[in-house]
Every structure is written in C-alpha cells, then in structure tokens.
Coordinates of N, CA, C and O in Angstrom, one line a residue:
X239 N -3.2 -11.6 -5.8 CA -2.2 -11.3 -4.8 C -0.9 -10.7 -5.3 O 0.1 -10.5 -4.6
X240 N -0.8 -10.5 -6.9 CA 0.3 -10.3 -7.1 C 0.2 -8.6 -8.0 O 0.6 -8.5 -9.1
X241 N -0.3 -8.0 -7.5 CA -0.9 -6.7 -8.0 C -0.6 -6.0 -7.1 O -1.4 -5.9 -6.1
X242 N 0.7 -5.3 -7.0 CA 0.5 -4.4 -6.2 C 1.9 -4.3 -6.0 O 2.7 -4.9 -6.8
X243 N 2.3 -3.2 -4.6 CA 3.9 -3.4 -4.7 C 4.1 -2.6 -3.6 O 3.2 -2.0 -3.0
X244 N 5.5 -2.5 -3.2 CA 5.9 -1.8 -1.8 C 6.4 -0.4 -2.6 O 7.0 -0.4 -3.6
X245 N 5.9 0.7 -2.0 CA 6.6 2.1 -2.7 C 8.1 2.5 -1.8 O 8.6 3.6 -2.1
X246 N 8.7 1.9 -0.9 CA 9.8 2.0 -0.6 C 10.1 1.3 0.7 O 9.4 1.4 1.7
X247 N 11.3 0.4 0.7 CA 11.9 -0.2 2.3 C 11.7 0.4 3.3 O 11.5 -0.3 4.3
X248 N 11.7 2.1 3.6 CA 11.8 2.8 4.5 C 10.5 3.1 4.7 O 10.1 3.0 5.9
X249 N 9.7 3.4 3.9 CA 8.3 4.2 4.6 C 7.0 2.9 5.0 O 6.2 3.0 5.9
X250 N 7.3 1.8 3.9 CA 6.2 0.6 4.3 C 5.2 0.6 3.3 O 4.6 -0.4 2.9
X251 N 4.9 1.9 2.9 CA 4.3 2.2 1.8 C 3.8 1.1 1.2 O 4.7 0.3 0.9
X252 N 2.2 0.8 0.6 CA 1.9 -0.2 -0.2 C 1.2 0.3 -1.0 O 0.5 1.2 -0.6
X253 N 1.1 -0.1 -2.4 CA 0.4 0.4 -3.7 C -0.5 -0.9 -4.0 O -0.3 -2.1 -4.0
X254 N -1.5 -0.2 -4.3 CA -2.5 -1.6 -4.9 C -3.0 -1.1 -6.2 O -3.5 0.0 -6.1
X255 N -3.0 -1.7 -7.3 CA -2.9 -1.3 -8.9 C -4.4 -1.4 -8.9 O -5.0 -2.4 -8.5
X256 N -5.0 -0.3 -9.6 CA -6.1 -0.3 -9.3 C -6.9 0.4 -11.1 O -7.9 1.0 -11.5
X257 N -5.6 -0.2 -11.9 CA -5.5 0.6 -12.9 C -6.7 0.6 -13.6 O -6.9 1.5 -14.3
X258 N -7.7 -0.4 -13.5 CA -9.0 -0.5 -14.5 C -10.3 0.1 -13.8 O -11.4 0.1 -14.3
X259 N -10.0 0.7 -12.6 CA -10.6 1.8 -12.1 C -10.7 2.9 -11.9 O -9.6 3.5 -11.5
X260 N -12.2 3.9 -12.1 CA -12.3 5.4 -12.3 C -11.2 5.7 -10.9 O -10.3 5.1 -10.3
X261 N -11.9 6.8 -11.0 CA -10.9 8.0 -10.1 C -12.3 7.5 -8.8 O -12.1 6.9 -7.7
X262 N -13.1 7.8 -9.3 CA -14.7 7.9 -8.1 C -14.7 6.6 -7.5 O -15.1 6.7 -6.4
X263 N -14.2 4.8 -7.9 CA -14.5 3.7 -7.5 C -12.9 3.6 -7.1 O -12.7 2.4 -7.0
X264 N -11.6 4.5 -6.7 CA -10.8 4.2 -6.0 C -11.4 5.3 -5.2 O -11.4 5.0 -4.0
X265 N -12.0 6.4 -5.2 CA -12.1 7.0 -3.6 C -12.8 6.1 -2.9 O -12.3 5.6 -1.8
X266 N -13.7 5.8 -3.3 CA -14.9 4.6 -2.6 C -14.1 3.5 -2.1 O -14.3 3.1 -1.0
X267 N -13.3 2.9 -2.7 CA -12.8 1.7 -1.8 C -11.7 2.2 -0.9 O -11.3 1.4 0.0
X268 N -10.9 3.6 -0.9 CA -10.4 4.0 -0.5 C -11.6 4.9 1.4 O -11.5 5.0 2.6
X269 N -12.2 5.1 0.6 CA -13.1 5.7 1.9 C -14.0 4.3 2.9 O -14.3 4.4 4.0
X270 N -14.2 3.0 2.1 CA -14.1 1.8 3.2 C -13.4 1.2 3.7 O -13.6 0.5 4.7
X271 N -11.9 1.5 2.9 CA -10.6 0.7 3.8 C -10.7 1.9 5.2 O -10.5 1.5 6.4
X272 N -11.0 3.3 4.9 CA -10.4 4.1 6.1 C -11.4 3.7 7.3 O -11.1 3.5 8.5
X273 N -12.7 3.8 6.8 CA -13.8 3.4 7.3 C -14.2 2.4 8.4 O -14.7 2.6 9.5
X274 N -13.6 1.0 7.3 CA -14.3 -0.5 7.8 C -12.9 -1.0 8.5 O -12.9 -1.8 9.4
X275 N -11.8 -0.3 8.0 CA -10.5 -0.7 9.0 C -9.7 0.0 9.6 O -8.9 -0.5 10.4
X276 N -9.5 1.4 9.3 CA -8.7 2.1 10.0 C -7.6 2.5 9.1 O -6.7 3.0 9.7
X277 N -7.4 2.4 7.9 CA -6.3 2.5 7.1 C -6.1 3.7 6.5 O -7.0 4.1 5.6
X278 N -4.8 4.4 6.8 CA -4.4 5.5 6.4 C -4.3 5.0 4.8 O -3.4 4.4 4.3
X279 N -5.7 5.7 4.0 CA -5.1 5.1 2.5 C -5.9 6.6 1.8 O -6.7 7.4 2.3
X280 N -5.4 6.5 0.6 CA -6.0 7.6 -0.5 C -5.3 7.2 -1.7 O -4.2 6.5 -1.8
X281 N -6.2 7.8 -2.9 CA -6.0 7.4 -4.5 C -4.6 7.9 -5.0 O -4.3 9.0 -4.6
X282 N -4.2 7.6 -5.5 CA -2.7 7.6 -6.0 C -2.6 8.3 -7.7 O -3.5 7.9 -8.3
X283 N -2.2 8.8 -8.1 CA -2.5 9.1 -9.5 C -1.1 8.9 -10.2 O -0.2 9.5 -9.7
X284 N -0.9 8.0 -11.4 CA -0.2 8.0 -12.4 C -0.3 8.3 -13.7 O -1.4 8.7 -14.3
X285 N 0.8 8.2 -14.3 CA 0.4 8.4 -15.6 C 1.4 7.7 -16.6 O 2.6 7.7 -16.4
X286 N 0.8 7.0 -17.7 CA 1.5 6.3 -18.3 C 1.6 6.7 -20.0 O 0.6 6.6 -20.8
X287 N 2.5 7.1 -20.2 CA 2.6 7.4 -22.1 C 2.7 6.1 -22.7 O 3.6 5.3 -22.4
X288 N 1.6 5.8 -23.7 CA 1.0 4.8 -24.5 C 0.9 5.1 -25.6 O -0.2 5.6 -25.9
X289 N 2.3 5.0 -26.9 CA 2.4 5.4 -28.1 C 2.2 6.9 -27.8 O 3.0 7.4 -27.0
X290 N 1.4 7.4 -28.4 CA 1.7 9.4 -28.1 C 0.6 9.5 -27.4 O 0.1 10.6 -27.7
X291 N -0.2 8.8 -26.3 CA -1.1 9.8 -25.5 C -0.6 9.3 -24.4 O 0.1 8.2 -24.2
X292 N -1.0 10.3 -23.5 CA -0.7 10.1 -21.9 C -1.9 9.4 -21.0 O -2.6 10.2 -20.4
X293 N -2.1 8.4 -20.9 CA -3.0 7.5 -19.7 C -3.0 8.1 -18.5 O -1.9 8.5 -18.1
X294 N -4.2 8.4 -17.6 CA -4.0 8.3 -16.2 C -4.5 6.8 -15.5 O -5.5 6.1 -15.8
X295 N -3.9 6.7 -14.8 CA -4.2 5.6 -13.9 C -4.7 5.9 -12.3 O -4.5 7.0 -11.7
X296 N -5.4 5.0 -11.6 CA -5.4 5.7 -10.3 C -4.7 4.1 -9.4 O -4.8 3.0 -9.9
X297 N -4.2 4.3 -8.3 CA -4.2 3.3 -7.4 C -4.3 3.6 -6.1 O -4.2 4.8 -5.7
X298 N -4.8 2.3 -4.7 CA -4.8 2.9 -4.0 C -3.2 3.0 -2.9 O -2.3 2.1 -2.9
X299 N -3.2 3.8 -2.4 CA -1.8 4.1 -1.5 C -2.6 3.6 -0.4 O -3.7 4.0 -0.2
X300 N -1.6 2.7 0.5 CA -1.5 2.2 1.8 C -0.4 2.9 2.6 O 0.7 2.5 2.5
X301 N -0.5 4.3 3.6 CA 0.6 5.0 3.9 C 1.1 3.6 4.8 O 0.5 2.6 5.0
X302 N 2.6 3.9 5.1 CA 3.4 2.9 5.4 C 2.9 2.8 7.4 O 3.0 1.9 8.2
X303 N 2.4 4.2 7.7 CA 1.6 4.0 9.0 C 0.7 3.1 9.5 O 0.5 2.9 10.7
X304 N 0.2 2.6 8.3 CA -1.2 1.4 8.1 C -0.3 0.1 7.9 O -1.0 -0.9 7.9
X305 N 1.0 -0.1 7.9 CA 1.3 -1.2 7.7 C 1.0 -2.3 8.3 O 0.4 -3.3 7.9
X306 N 1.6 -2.2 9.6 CA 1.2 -3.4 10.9 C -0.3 -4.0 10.4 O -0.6 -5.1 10.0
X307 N -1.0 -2.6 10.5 CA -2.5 -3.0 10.8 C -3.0 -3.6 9.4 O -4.0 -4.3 9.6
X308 N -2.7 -3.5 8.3 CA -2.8 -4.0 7.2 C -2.5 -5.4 7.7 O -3.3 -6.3 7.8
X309 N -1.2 -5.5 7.9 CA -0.2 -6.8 7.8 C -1.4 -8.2 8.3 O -1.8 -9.2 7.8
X310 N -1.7 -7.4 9.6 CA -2.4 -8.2 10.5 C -3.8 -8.6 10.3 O -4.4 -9.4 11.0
X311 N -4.4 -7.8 9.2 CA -6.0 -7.9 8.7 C -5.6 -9.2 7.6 O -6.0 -10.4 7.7
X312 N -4.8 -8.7 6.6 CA -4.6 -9.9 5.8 C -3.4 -11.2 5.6 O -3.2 -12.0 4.7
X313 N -2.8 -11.1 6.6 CA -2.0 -12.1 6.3 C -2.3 -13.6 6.5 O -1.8 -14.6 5.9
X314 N -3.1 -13.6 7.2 CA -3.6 -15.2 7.5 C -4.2 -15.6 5.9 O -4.4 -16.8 5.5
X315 N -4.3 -14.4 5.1 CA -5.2 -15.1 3.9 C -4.4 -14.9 2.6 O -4.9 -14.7 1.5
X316 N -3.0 -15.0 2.9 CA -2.1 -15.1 1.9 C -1.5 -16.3 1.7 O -0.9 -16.9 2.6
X317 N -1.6 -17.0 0.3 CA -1.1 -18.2 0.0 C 0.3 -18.0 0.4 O 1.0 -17.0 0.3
X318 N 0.6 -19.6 1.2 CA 2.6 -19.4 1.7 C 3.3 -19.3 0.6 O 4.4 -18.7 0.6
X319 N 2.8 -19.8 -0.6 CA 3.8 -19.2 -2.2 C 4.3 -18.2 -2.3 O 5.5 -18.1 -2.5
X320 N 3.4 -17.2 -2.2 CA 3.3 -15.8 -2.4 C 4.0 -15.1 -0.7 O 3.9 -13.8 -0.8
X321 N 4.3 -15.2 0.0 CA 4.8 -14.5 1.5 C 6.6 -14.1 1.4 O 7.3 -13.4 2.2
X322 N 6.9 -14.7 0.3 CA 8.1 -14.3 -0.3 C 8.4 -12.8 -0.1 O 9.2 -12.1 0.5
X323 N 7.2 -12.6 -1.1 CA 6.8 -11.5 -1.6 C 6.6 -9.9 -0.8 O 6.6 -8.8 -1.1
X324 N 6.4 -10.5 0.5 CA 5.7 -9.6 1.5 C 6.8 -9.2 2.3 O 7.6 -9.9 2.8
X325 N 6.7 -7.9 2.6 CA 7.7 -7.3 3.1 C 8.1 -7.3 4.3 O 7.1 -7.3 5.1
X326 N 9.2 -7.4 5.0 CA 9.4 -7.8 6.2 C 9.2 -6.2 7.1 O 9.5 -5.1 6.5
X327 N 8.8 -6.3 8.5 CA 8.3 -5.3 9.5 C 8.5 -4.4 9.4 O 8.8 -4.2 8.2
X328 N 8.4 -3.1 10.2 CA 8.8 -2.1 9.8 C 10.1 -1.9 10.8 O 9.9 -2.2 12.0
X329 N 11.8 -1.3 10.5 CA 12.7 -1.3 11.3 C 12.2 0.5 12.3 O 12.1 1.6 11.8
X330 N 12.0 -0.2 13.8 CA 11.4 1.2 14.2 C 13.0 1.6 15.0 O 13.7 0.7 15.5
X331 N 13.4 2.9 15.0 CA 14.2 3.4 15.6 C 14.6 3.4 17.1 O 13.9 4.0 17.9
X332 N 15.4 3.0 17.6 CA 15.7 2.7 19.0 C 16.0 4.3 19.7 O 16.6 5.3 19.2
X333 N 15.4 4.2 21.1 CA 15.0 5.7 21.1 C 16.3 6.0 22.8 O 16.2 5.6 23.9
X334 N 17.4 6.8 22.3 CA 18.5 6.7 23.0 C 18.3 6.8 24.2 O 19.1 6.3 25.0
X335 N 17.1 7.7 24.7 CA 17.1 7.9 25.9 C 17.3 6.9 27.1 O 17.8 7.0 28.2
X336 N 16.5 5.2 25.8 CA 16.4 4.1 27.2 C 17.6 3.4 26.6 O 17.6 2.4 27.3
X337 N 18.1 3.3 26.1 CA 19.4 2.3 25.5 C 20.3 1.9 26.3 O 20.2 2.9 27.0
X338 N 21.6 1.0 26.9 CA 22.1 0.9 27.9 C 23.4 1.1 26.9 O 23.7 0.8 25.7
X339 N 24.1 2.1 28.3 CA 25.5 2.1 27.8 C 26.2 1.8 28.6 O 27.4 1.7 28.3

C-alpha cells in the first residue's frame, strides 16, 4: 500500500511503482486495469542514473480522470493506518453560469 504516489494536487494523477517490471508486464496490467475497470491508465517511463549507467524503469500512471473511479474500487480495502496517505477529492470548478449572486 505504500508504493506508489500522487503525481500532483491538481491533476489526481496516481503513479504505481512498478519498478521490477518489463515494459510488456506493465502494458498488460495496464490493458486489464482499462479493461476489467475502466481506468484511464498507461505505462509511465523513467529513468534512473545508478553510479554511471542510466536504469529505465516503467510505472503504471493512473490519469487523475480515473480518480473517483479508482477511489471507489479500492478504498474499502485500505488499512485506516495508511488513509492518511490518500489524497483527498478532486476540487472540481464551480461553473459561474449557475452560481448565485
């Protein structure tokens, strides 16, 4: 539960470290998240300099569009320790047309 991370406050964005996996076994879990749930996700690529060579890494990206729907697949199965951790909603824009003035 503790592998992973928010890629920014604003977008919702979630990273899942997927670092001991090829490139081919993050499409694949990335093409059953889109699949078996609906989740806007695809493989992420980094890169890490380790002494003088450069590492690639892959992870998968959770676009911050998938958030809710994420939120709502796994949250019942998060230890309350760890909910700290988890980002609060996404702030959606109030849309002026209906606003009272």
């Amino acid at each position: 539960m503790d592998n992973g991370s928010q890629k920014s406050s604003q977008s919702k964005g979630l990273i899942l470290n997927t670092h001991t996996f090829t490139l081919k076994e993050v499409e694949l879990l990335c093409g059953i998240l889109r699949e078996k749930f609906q989740l806007k996700v695809k493989p992420r690529r980094q890169q890490h300099r380790h002494k003088d060579e450069i590492r690639i890494y892959y992870q998968i990206y959770i676009s911050g569009h998938s958030f809710e729907r994420f939120t709502d697949l796994i949250h019942e199965h998060l230890y309350p320790s760890m909910l700290y951790k988890w980002p609060l909603p996404r702030r959606r824009q109030k849309d002026s047309r209906y606003s009272e003035e």
